[in-house]
Amino acid sequence: MCAASWLGVEVIGDQEVMIDAPSQLPEHLVEASADRRLVLHAMHSVVDWLAFAVWEDGRLVRSLSLSPDSGITENIGEPLPFELPYWAGDRPADIIPWPGEEEEPYALPFHPLDLDEDALRAFCGFIQEGRPEPDDVDADAIELYRPTRARSRRAGSGAAQSCGGYGSVALLPTEP
């Protein structure tokens, strides 16, 4: 588990929130977001899986979970602005087959990890892979902590790397 807290923003990174149906996030976490925005973001690059959800004042407004193997396992609410180019077909999956293999069509109309980068930028202001934009947050400068029973210890800088592979839940101020 990783955690961080700043004025108006709390972040929890834990594999326990990496769930196939983000809308099923445990109720105690949703209840903790009263009067705020709650964002769940989870991904697993080995299987090209992405899941995210957004609650406003405890009300689910968007949830999406998809991978090429499982397809779209959850799609609740209207797509968010950063998703629109993907659903419109403007960001098709660019898959290069392994040498000697025939090219098969990708199982989804876009690559989930491309959408993942845009989701991270929209929700958190940074990306994990690819070319950062000038206004992106420097994720390497964000310190996270790994709580232990006896005391908290610093996980190091780099929000994008310190909890790598873990799902994240962020409780944000009500203003987007």
mmCIF file with all atom_site columns, C-alpha atoms in Angstrom:
data_model
loop_
_atom_site.group_PDB
_atom_site.id
_atom_site.type_symbol
_atom_site.label_atom_id
_atom_site.label_alt_id
_atom_site.label_comp_id
_atom_site.label_asym_id
_atom_site.label_entity_id
_atom_site.label_seq_id
_atom_site.pdbx_PDB_ins_code
_atom_site.Cartn_x
_atom_site.Cartn_y
_atom_site.Cartn_z
_atom_site.occupancy
_atom_site.B_iso_or_equiv
_atom_site.pdbx_formal_charge
_atom_site.auth_seq_id
_atom_site.auth_comp_id
_atom_site.auth_asym_id
_atom_site.auth_atom_id
_atom_site.pdbx_PDB_model_num
ATOM 1   C CA . MET A 1 1   ? 0.000   0.000   0.000   1.00 0.00 ? 1   MET A CA 1
ATOM 2   C CA . CYS A 1 2   ? 1.119   3.556   -0.710  1.00 0.00 ? 2   CYS A CA 1
ATOM 3   C CA . ALA A 1 3   ? -0.476  6.741   0.531   1.00 0.00 ? 3   ALA A CA 1
ATOM 4   C CA . ALA A 1 4   ? -0.144  10.496  0.311   1.00 0.00 ? 4   ALA A CA 1
ATOM 5   C CA . SER A 1 5   ? -2.097  13.450  1.617   1.00 0.00 ? 5   SER A CA 1
ATOM 6   C CA . TRP A 1 6   ? -2.037  17.106  0.674   1.00 0.00 ? 6   TRP A CA 1
ATOM 7   C CA . LEU A 1 7   ? -4.479  19.914  1.291   1.00 0.00 ? 7   LEU A CA 1
ATOM 8   C CA . GLY A 1 8   ? -7.710  18.687  -0.323  1.00 0.00 ? 8   GLY A CA 1
ATOM 9   C CA . VAL A 1 9   ? -6.247  15.536  -1.909  1.00 0.00 ? 9   VAL A CA 1
ATOM 10  C CA . GLU A 1 10  ? -5.652  12.067  -0.503  1.00 0.00 ? 10  GLU A CA 1
ATOM 11  C CA . VAL A 1 11  ? -4.211  9.186   -2.527  1.00 0.00 ? 11  VAL A CA 1
ATOM 12  C CA . ILE A 1 12  ? -4.258  5.493   -1.667  1.00 0.00 ? 12  ILE A CA 1
ATOM 13  C CA . GLY A 1 13  ? -2.456  2.963   -3.848  1.00 0.00 ? 13  GLY A CA 1
ATOM 14  C CA . ASP A 1 14  ? -3.272  -0.656  -3.124  1.00 0.00 ? 14  ASP A CA 1
ATOM 15  C CA . GLN A 1 15  ? -3.876  -3.829  -5.106  1.00 0.00 ? 15  GLN A CA 1
ATOM 16  C CA . GLU A 1 16  ? -7.153  -4.238  -3.205  1.00 0.00 ? 16  GLU A CA 1
ATOM 17  C CA . VAL A 1 17  ? -8.740  -1.562  -5.415  1.00 0.00 ? 17  VAL A CA 1
ATOM 18  C CA . MET A 1 18  ? -7.684  -3.267  -8.662  1.00 0.00 ? 18  MET A CA 1
ATOM 19  C CA . ILE A 1 19  ? -11.129 -4.697  -9.326  1.00 0.00 ? 19  ILE A CA 1
ATOM 20  C CA . ASP A 1 20  ? -12.702 -5.688  -12.630 1.00 0.00 ? 20  ASP A CA 1
ATOM 21  C CA . ALA A 1 21  ? -15.885 -3.772  -11.873 1.00 0.00 ? 21  ALA A CA 1
ATOM 22  C CA . PRO A 1 22  ? -14.820 -0.377  -10.486 1.00 0.00 ? 22  PRO A CA 1
ATOM 23  C CA . SER A 1 23  ? -18.436 0.396   -9.581  1.00 0.00 ? 23  SER A CA 1
ATOM 24  C CA . GLN A 1 24  ? -18.079 -2.285  -6.886  1.00 0.00 ? 24  GLN A CA 1
ATOM 25  C CA . LEU A 1 25  ? -15.483 -0.313  -4.906  1.00 0.00 ? 25  LEU A CA 1
ATOM 26  C CA . PRO A 1 26  ? -16.087 -0.998  -1.194  1.00 0.00 ? 26  PRO A CA 1
ATOM 27  C CA . GLU A 1 27  ? -18.774 1.252   0.213   1.00 0.00 ? 27  GLU A CA 1
ATOM 28  C CA . HIS A 1 28  ? -16.604 2.612   3.042   1.00 0.00 ? 28  HIS A CA 1
ATOM 29  C CA . LEU A 1 29  ? -14.263 4.173   0.455   1.00 0.00 ? 29  LEU A CA 1
ATOM 30  C CA . VAL A 1 30  ? -17.164 5.707   -1.460  1.00 0.00 ? 30  VAL A CA 1
ATOM 31  C CA . GLU A 1 31  ? -18.675 7.035   1.789   1.00 0.00 ? 31  GLU A CA 1
ATOM 32  C CA . ALA A 1 32  ? -15.348 8.691   2.651   1.00 0.00 ? 32  ALA A CA 1
ATOM 33  C CA . SER A 1 33  ? -15.703 10.813  -0.475  1.00 0.00 ? 33  SER A CA 1
ATOM 34  C CA . ALA A 1 34  ? -18.800 12.729  0.679   1.00 0.00 ? 34  ALA A CA 1
ATOM 35  C CA . ASP A 1 35  ? -18.706 16.296  -0.677  1.00 0.00 ? 35  ASP A CA 1
ATOM 36  C CA . ARG A 1 36  ? -15.742 15.453  -2.909  1.00 0.00 ? 36  ARG A CA 1
ATOM 37  C CA . ARG A 1 37  ? -14.743 13.701  -6.100  1.00 0.00 ? 37  ARG A CA 1
ATOM 38  C CA . LEU A 1 38  ? -13.507 10.127  -5.825  1.00 0.00 ? 38  LEU A CA 1
ATOM 39  C CA . VAL A 1 39  ? -11.421 8.668   -8.646  1.00 0.00 ? 39  VAL A CA 1
ATOM 40  C CA . LEU A 1 40  ? -10.398 5.038   -8.969  1.00 0.00 ? 40  LEU A CA 1
ATOM 41  C CA . HIS A 1 41  ? -7.715  4.218   -11.523 1.00 0.00 ? 41  HIS A CA 1
ATOM 42  C CA . ALA A 1 42  ? -6.219  0.763   -12.119 1.00 0.00 ? 42  ALA A CA 1
ATOM 43  C CA . MET A 1 43  ? -4.265  -0.789  -14.943 1.00 0.00 ? 43  MET A CA 1
ATOM 44  C CA . HIS A 1 44  ? -2.209  -3.871  -15.706 1.00 0.00 ? 44  HIS A CA 1
ATOM 45  C CA . SER A 1 45  ? 0.075   -3.462  -18.698 1.00 0.00 ? 45  SER A CA 1
ATOM 46  C CA . VAL A 1 46  ? 0.839   -7.191  -19.132 1.00 0.00 ? 46  VAL A CA 1
ATOM 47  C CA . VAL A 1 47  ? -2.769  -7.908  -20.123 1.00 0.00 ? 47  VAL A CA 1
ATOM 48  C CA . ASP A 1 48  ? -3.613  -4.423  -21.495 1.00 0.00 ? 48  ASP A CA 1
ATOM 49  C CA . TRP A 1 49  ? -6.295  -3.936  -18.828 1.00 0.00 ? 49  TRP A CA 1
ATOM 50  C CA . LEU A 1 50  ? -7.620  -0.558  -17.763 1.00 0.00 ? 50  LEU A CA 1
ATOM 51  C CA . ALA A 1 51  ? -10.304 0.325   -15.232 1.00 0.00 ? 51  ALA A CA 1
ATOM 52  C CA . PHE A 1 52  ? -11.382 3.657   -13.840 1.00 0.00 ? 52  PHE A CA 1
ATOM 53  C CA . ALA A 1 53  ? -14.377 5.202   -12.172 1.00 0.00 ? 53  ALA A CA 1
ATOM 54  C CA . VAL A 1 54  ? -15.454 8.615   -10.938 1.00 0.00 ? 54  VAL A CA 1
ATOM 55  C CA . TRP A 1 55  ? -17.902 9.439   -8.158  1.00 0.00 ? 55  TRP A CA 1
ATOM 56  C CA . GLU A 1 56  ? -19.168 12.944  -7.427  1.00 0.00 ? 56  GLU A CA 1
ATOM 57  C CA . ASP A 1 57  ? -20.318 13.393  -3.819  1.00 0.00 ? 57  ASP A CA 1
ATOM 58  C CA . GLY A 1 58  ? -20.805 9.622   -3.458  1.00 0.00 ? 58  GLY A CA 1
ATOM 59  C CA . ARG A 1 59  ? -22.695 9.196   -6.755  1.00 0.00 ? 59  ARG A CA 1
ATOM 60  C CA . LEU A 1 60  ? -21.100 7.092   -9.502  1.00 0.00 ? 60  LEU A CA 1
ATOM 61  C CA . VAL A 1 61  ? -20.940 9.126   -12.727 1.00 0.00 ? 61  VAL A CA 1
ATOM 62  C CA . ARG A 1 62  ? -18.559 7.017   -14.842 1.00 0.00 ? 62  ARG A CA 1
ATOM 63  C CA . SER A 1 63  ? -17.055 3.544   -14.699 1.00 0.00 ? 63  SER A CA 1
ATOM 64  C CA . LEU A 1 64  ? -15.101 1.720   -17.394 1.00 0.00 ? 64  LEU A CA 1
ATOM 65  C CA . SER A 1 65  ? -13.201 -1.562  -17.362 1.00 0.00 ? 65  SER A CA 1
ATOM 66  C CA . LEU A 1 66  ? -11.800 -3.229  -20.468 1.00 0.00 ? 66  LEU A CA 1
ATOM 67  C CA . SER A 1 67  ? -9.092  -5.459  -21.885 1.00 0.00 ? 67  SER A CA 1
ATOM 68  C CA . PRO A 1 68  ? -8.607  -7.243  -25.205 1.00 0.00 ? 68  PRO A CA 1
ATOM 69  C CA . ASP A 1 69  ? -9.153  -10.668 -23.593 1.00 0.00 ? 69  ASP A CA 1
ATOM 70  C CA . SER A 1 70  ? -12.319 -9.801  -21.653 1.00 0.00 ? 70  SER A CA 1
ATOM 71  C CA . GLY A 1 71  ? -13.669 -7.000  -23.822 1.00 0.00 ? 71  GLY A CA 1
ATOM 72  C CA . ILE A 1 72  ? -15.648 -4.273  -22.095 1.00 0.00 ? 72  ILE A CA 1
ATOM 73  C CA . THR A 1 73  ? -16.581 -5.651  -18.692 1.00 0.00 ? 73  THR A CA 1
ATOM 74  C CA . GLU A 1 74  ? -18.073 -2.429  -17.341 1.00 0.00 ? 74  GLU A CA 1
ATOM 75  C CA . ASN A 1 75  ? -19.230 0.730   -19.109 1.00 0.00 ? 75  ASN A CA 1
ATOM 76  C CA . ILE A 1 76  ? -21.444 2.923   -16.922 1.00 0.00 ? 76  ILE A CA 1
ATOM 77  C CA . GLY A 1 77  ? -22.229 6.579   -17.517 1.00 0.00 ? 77  GLY A CA 1
ATOM 78  C CA . GLU A 1 78  ? -21.294 8.951   -20.287 1.00 0.00 ? 78  GLU A CA 1
ATOM 79  C CA . PRO A 1 79  ? -17.713 8.915   -21.606 1.00 0.00 ? 79  PRO A CA 1
ATOM 80  C CA . LEU A 1 80  ? -15.522 11.667  -20.207 1.00 0.00 ? 80  LEU A CA 1
ATOM 81  C CA . PRO A 1 81  ? -14.048 14.278  -22.582 1.00 0.00 ? 81  PRO A CA 1
ATOM 82  C CA . PHE A 1 82  ? -10.623 12.608  -22.774 1.00 0.00 ? 82  PHE A CA 1
ATOM 83  C CA . GLU A 1 83  ? -12.314 9.349   -23.908 1.00 0.00 ? 83  GLU A CA 1
ATOM 84  C CA . LEU A 1 84  ? -14.213 10.817  -26.849 1.00 0.00 ? 84  LEU A CA 1
ATOM 85  C CA . PRO A 1 85  ? -11.462 10.502  -29.511 1.00 0.00 ? 85  PRO A CA 1
ATOM 86  C CA . TYR A 1 86  ? -11.093 6.812   -28.649 1.00 0.00 ? 86  TYR A CA 1
ATOM 87  C CA . TRP A 1 87  ? -14.784 5.978   -28.961 1.00 0.00 ? 87  TRP A CA 1
ATOM 88  C CA . ALA A 1 88  ? -15.009 8.057   -32.156 1.00 0.00 ? 88  ALA A CA 1
ATOM 89  C CA . GLY A 1 89  ? -12.315 5.897   -33.787 1.00 0.00 ? 89  GLY A CA 1
ATOM 90  C CA . ASP A 1 90  ? -9.720  8.685   -33.877 1.00 0.00 ? 90  ASP A CA 1
ATOM 91  C CA . ARG A 1 91  ? -7.167  6.682   -31.830 1.00 0.00 ? 91  ARG A CA 1
ATOM 92  C CA . PRO A 1 92  ? -7.141  3.142   -33.273 1.00 0.00 ? 92  PRO A CA 1
ATOM 93  C CA . ALA A 1 93  ? -4.893  0.481   -31.752 1.00 0.00 ? 93  ALA A CA 1
ATOM 94  C CA . ASP A 1 94  ? -1.564  0.400   -33.561 1.00 0.00 ? 94  ASP A CA 1
ATOM 95  C CA . ILE A 1 95  ? -0.470  -3.175  -32.973 1.00 0.00 ? 95  ILE A CA 1
ATOM 96  C CA . ILE A 1 96  ? 2.682   -4.589  -34.570 1.00 0.00 ? 96  ILE A CA 1
ATOM 97  C CA . PRO A 1 97  ? 2.568   -8.392  -34.816 1.00 0.00 ? 97  PRO A CA 1
ATOM 98  C CA . TRP A 1 98  ? 5.474   -10.548 -33.645 1.00 0.00 ? 98  TRP A CA 1
ATOM 99  C CA . PRO A 1 99  ? 7.811   -11.528 -36.486 1.00 0.00 ? 99  PRO A CA 1
ATOM 100 C CA . GLY A 1 100 ? 6.469   -14.541 -38.358 1.00 0.00 ? 100 GLY A CA 1
ATOM 101 C CA . GLU A 1 101 ? 2.922   -14.152 -36.998 1.00 0.00 ? 101 GLU A CA 1
ATOM 102 C CA . GLU A 1 102 ? -0.066  -13.072 -39.010 1.00 0.00 ? 102 GLU A CA 1
ATOM 103 C CA . GLU A 1 103 ? -1.598  -9.780  -38.069 1.00 0.00 ? 103 GLU A CA 1
ATOM 104 C CA . GLU A 1 104 ? -4.918  -10.340 -36.356 1.00 0.00 ? 104 GLU A CA 1
ATOM 105 C CA . PRO A 1 105 ? -7.305  -7.477  -35.702 1.00 0.00 ? 105 PRO A CA 1
ATOM 106 C CA . TYR A 1 106 ? -7.027  -6.087  -32.191 1.00 0.00 ? 106 TYR A CA 1
ATOM 107 C CA . ALA A 1 107 ? -9.978  -7.090  -30.024 1.00 0.00 ? 107 ALA A CA 1
ATOM 108 C CA . LEU A 1 108 ? -10.853 -3.490  -29.103 1.00 0.00 ? 108 LEU A CA 1
ATOM 109 C CA . PRO A 1 109 ? -11.247 -0.378  -31.262 1.00 0.00 ? 109 PRO A CA 1
ATOM 110 C CA . PHE A 1 110 ? -8.337  1.278   -29.378 1.00 0.00 ? 110 PHE A CA 1
ATOM 111 C CA . HIS A 1 111 ? -5.524  0.222   -27.093 1.00 0.00 ? 111 HIS A CA 1
ATOM 112 C CA . PRO A 1 112 ? -6.510  0.432   -23.393 1.00 0.00 ? 112 PRO A CA 1
ATOM 113 C CA . LEU A 1 113 ? -3.043  1.598   -22.330 1.00 0.00 ? 113 LEU A CA 1
ATOM 114 C CA . ASP A 1 114 ? -3.231  4.577   -24.682 1.00 0.00 ? 114 ASP A CA 1
ATOM 115 C CA . LEU A 1 115 ? -6.532  5.541   -23.067 1.00 0.00 ? 115 LEU A CA 1
ATOM 116 C CA . ASP A 1 116 ? -4.895  4.858   -19.702 1.00 0.00 ? 116 ASP A CA 1
ATOM 117 C CA . GLU A 1 117 ? -2.286  7.570   -20.282 1.00 0.00 ? 117 GLU A CA 1
ATOM 118 C CA . ASP A 1 118 ? -4.968  10.109  -21.154 1.00 0.00 ? 118 ASP A CA 1
ATOM 119 C CA . ALA A 1 119 ? -7.002  9.046   -18.108 1.00 0.00 ? 119 ALA A CA 1
ATOM 120 C CA . LEU A 1 120 ? -3.988  9.509   -15.812 1.00 0.00 ? 120 LEU A CA 1
ATOM 121 C CA . ARG A 1 121 ? -3.299  12.927  -17.289 1.00 0.00 ? 121 ARG A CA 1
ATOM 122 C CA . ALA A 1 122 ? -6.947  13.986  -16.913 1.00 0.00 ? 122 ALA A CA 1
ATOM 123 C CA . PHE A 1 123 ? -7.308  12.652  -13.354 1.00 0.00 ? 123 PHE A CA 1
ATOM 124 C CA . CYS A 1 124 ? -3.838  13.217  -11.890 1.00 0.00 ? 124 CYS A CA 1
ATOM 125 C CA . GLY A 1 125 ? -1.973  15.568  -14.203 1.00 0.00 ? 125 GLY A CA 1
ATOM 126 C CA . PHE A 1 126 ? 0.816   13.136  -15.138 1.00 0.00 ? 126 PHE A CA 1
ATOM 127 C CA . ILE A 1 127 ? 1.515   10.128  -17.334 1.00 0.00 ? 127 ILE A CA 1
ATOM 128 C CA . GLN A 1 128 ? 3.591   6.977   -16.788 1.00 0.00 ? 128 GLN A CA 1
ATOM 129 C CA . GLU A 1 129 ? 4.800   6.372   -20.325 1.00 0.00 ? 129 GLU A CA 1
ATOM 130 C CA . GLY A 1 130 ? 5.133   8.453   -23.424 1.00 0.00 ? 130 GLY A CA 1
ATOM 131 C CA . ARG A 1 131 ? 6.132   12.049  -23.895 1.00 0.00 ? 131 ARG A CA 1
ATOM 132 C CA . PRO A 1 132 ? 5.082   14.443  -21.119 1.00 0.00 ? 132 PRO A CA 1
ATOM 133 C CA . GLU A 1 133 ? 3.411   17.675  -22.060 1.00 0.00 ? 133 GLU A CA 1
ATOM 134 C CA . PRO A 1 134 ? 4.752   20.978  -20.685 1.00 0.00 ? 134 PRO A CA 1
ATOM 135 C CA . ASP A 1 135 ? 1.911   21.293  -18.149 1.00 0.00 ? 135 ASP A CA 1
ATOM 136 C CA . ASP A 1 136 ? 2.233   17.708  -16.826 1.00 0.00 ? 136 ASP A CA 1
ATOM 137 C CA . VAL A 1 137 ? 3.091   17.229  -13.164 1.00 0.00 ? 137 VAL A CA 1
ATOM 138 C CA . ASP A 1 138 ? 6.562   15.793  -12.541 1.00 0.00 ? 138 ASP A CA 1
ATOM 139 C CA . ALA A 1 139 ? 5.489   12.469  -10.996 1.00 0.00 ? 139 ALA A CA 1
ATOM 140 C CA . ASP A 1 140 ? 9.069   11.769  -9.911  1.00 0.00 ? 140 ASP A CA 1
ATOM 141 C CA . ALA A 1 141 ? 8.829   14.712  -7.502  1.00 0.00 ? 141 ALA A CA 1
ATOM 142 C CA . ILE A 1 142 ? 5.744   13.355  -5.675  1.00 0.00 ? 142 ILE A CA 1
ATOM 143 C CA . GLU A 1 143 ? 6.574   11.573  -2.429  1.00 0.00 ? 143 GLU A CA 1
ATOM 144 C CA . LEU A 1 144 ? 4.399   8.668   -1.344  1.00 0.00 ? 144 LEU A CA 1
ATOM 145 C CA . TYR A 1 145 ? 4.524   6.742   1.907   1.00 0.00 ? 145 TYR A CA 1
ATOM 146 C CA . ARG A 1 146 ? 4.130   3.053   2.651   1.00 0.00 ? 146 ARG A CA 1
ATOM 147 C CA . PRO A 1 147 ? 2.483   2.675   6.044   1.00 0.00 ? 147 PRO A CA 1
ATOM 148 C CA . THR A 1 148 ? 3.712   -0.144  8.280   1.00 0.00 ? 148 THR A CA 1
ATOM 149 C CA . ARG A 1 149 ? 2.372   -1.306  11.625  1.00 0.00 ? 149 ARG A CA 1
ATOM 150 C CA . ALA A 1 150 ? 5.065   0.408   13.685  1.00 0.00 ? 150 ALA A CA 1
ATOM 151 C CA . ARG A 1 151 ? 5.539   3.574   11.625  1.00 0.00 ? 151 ARG A CA 1
ATOM 152 C CA . SER A 1 152 ? 5.294   5.053   8.170   1.00 0.00 ? 152 SER A CA 1
ATOM 153 C CA . ARG A 1 153 ? 8.287   4.887   5.921   1.00 0.00 ? 153 ARG A CA 1
ATOM 154 C CA . ARG A 1 154 ? 8.976   6.920   2.828   1.00 0.00 ? 154 ARG A CA 1
ATOM 155 C CA . ALA A 1 155 ? 8.372   4.969   -0.362  1.00 0.00 ? 155 ALA A CA 1
ATOM 156 C CA . GLY A 1 156 ? 10.482  7.436   -2.267  1.00 0.00 ? 156 GLY A CA 1
ATOM 157 C CA . SER A 1 157 ? 9.718   9.954   -4.894  1.00 0.00 ? 157 SER A CA 1
ATOM 158 C CA . GLY A 1 158 ? 7.864   9.163   -8.043  1.00 0.00 ? 158 GLY A CA 1
ATOM 159 C CA . ALA A 1 159 ? 4.143   8.659   -7.675  1.00 0.00 ? 159 ALA A CA 1
ATOM 160 C CA . ALA A 1 160 ? 4.032   6.961   -11.027 1.00 0.00 ? 160 ALA A CA 1
ATOM 161 C CA . GLN A 1 161 ? 6.713   4.442   -10.093 1.00 0.00 ? 161 GLN A CA 1
ATOM 162 C CA . SER A 1 162 ? 6.490   3.959   -6.317  1.00 0.00 ? 162 SER A CA 1
ATOM 163 C CA . CYS A 1 163 ? 3.164   2.148   -6.424  1.00 0.00 ? 163 CYS A CA 1
ATOM 164 C CA . GLY A 1 164 ? 3.700   0.670   -9.864  1.00 0.00 ? 164 GLY A CA 1
ATOM 165 C CA . GLY A 1 165 ? 1.224   -2.061  -10.682 1.00 0.00 ? 165 GLY A CA 1
ATOM 166 C CA . TYR A 1 166 ? -1.137  -1.011  -7.915  1.00 0.00 ? 166 TYR A CA 1
ATOM 167 C CA . GLY A 1 167 ? -4.558  0.451   -8.315  1.00 0.00 ? 167 GLY A CA 1
ATOM 168 C CA . SER A 1 168 ? -5.101  3.903   -6.926  1.00 0.00 ? 168 SER A CA 1
ATOM 169 C CA . VAL A 1 169 ? -7.953  5.723   -5.293  1.00 0.00 ? 169 VAL A CA 1
ATOM 170 C CA . ALA A 1 170 ? -7.798  9.496   -5.046  1.00 0.00 ? 170 ALA A CA 1
ATOM 171 C CA . LEU A 1 171 ? -10.201 11.614  -2.984  1.00 0.00 ? 171 LEU A CA 1
ATOM 172 C CA . LEU A 1 172 ? -10.173 15.002  -4.638  1.00 0.00 ? 172 LEU A CA 1
ATOM 173 C CA . PRO A 1 173 ? -11.800 18.354  -3.942  1.00 0.00 ? 173 PRO A CA 1
ATOM 174 C CA . THR A 1 174 ? -15.241 18.833  -5.466  1.00 0.00 ? 174 THR A CA 1
ATOM 175 C CA . GLU A 1 175 ? -13.889 21.260  -8.070  1.00 0.00 ? 175 GLU A CA 1
ATOM 176 C CA . PRO A 1 176 ? -12.712 19.311  -11.173 1.00 0.00 ? 176 PRO A CA 1
#
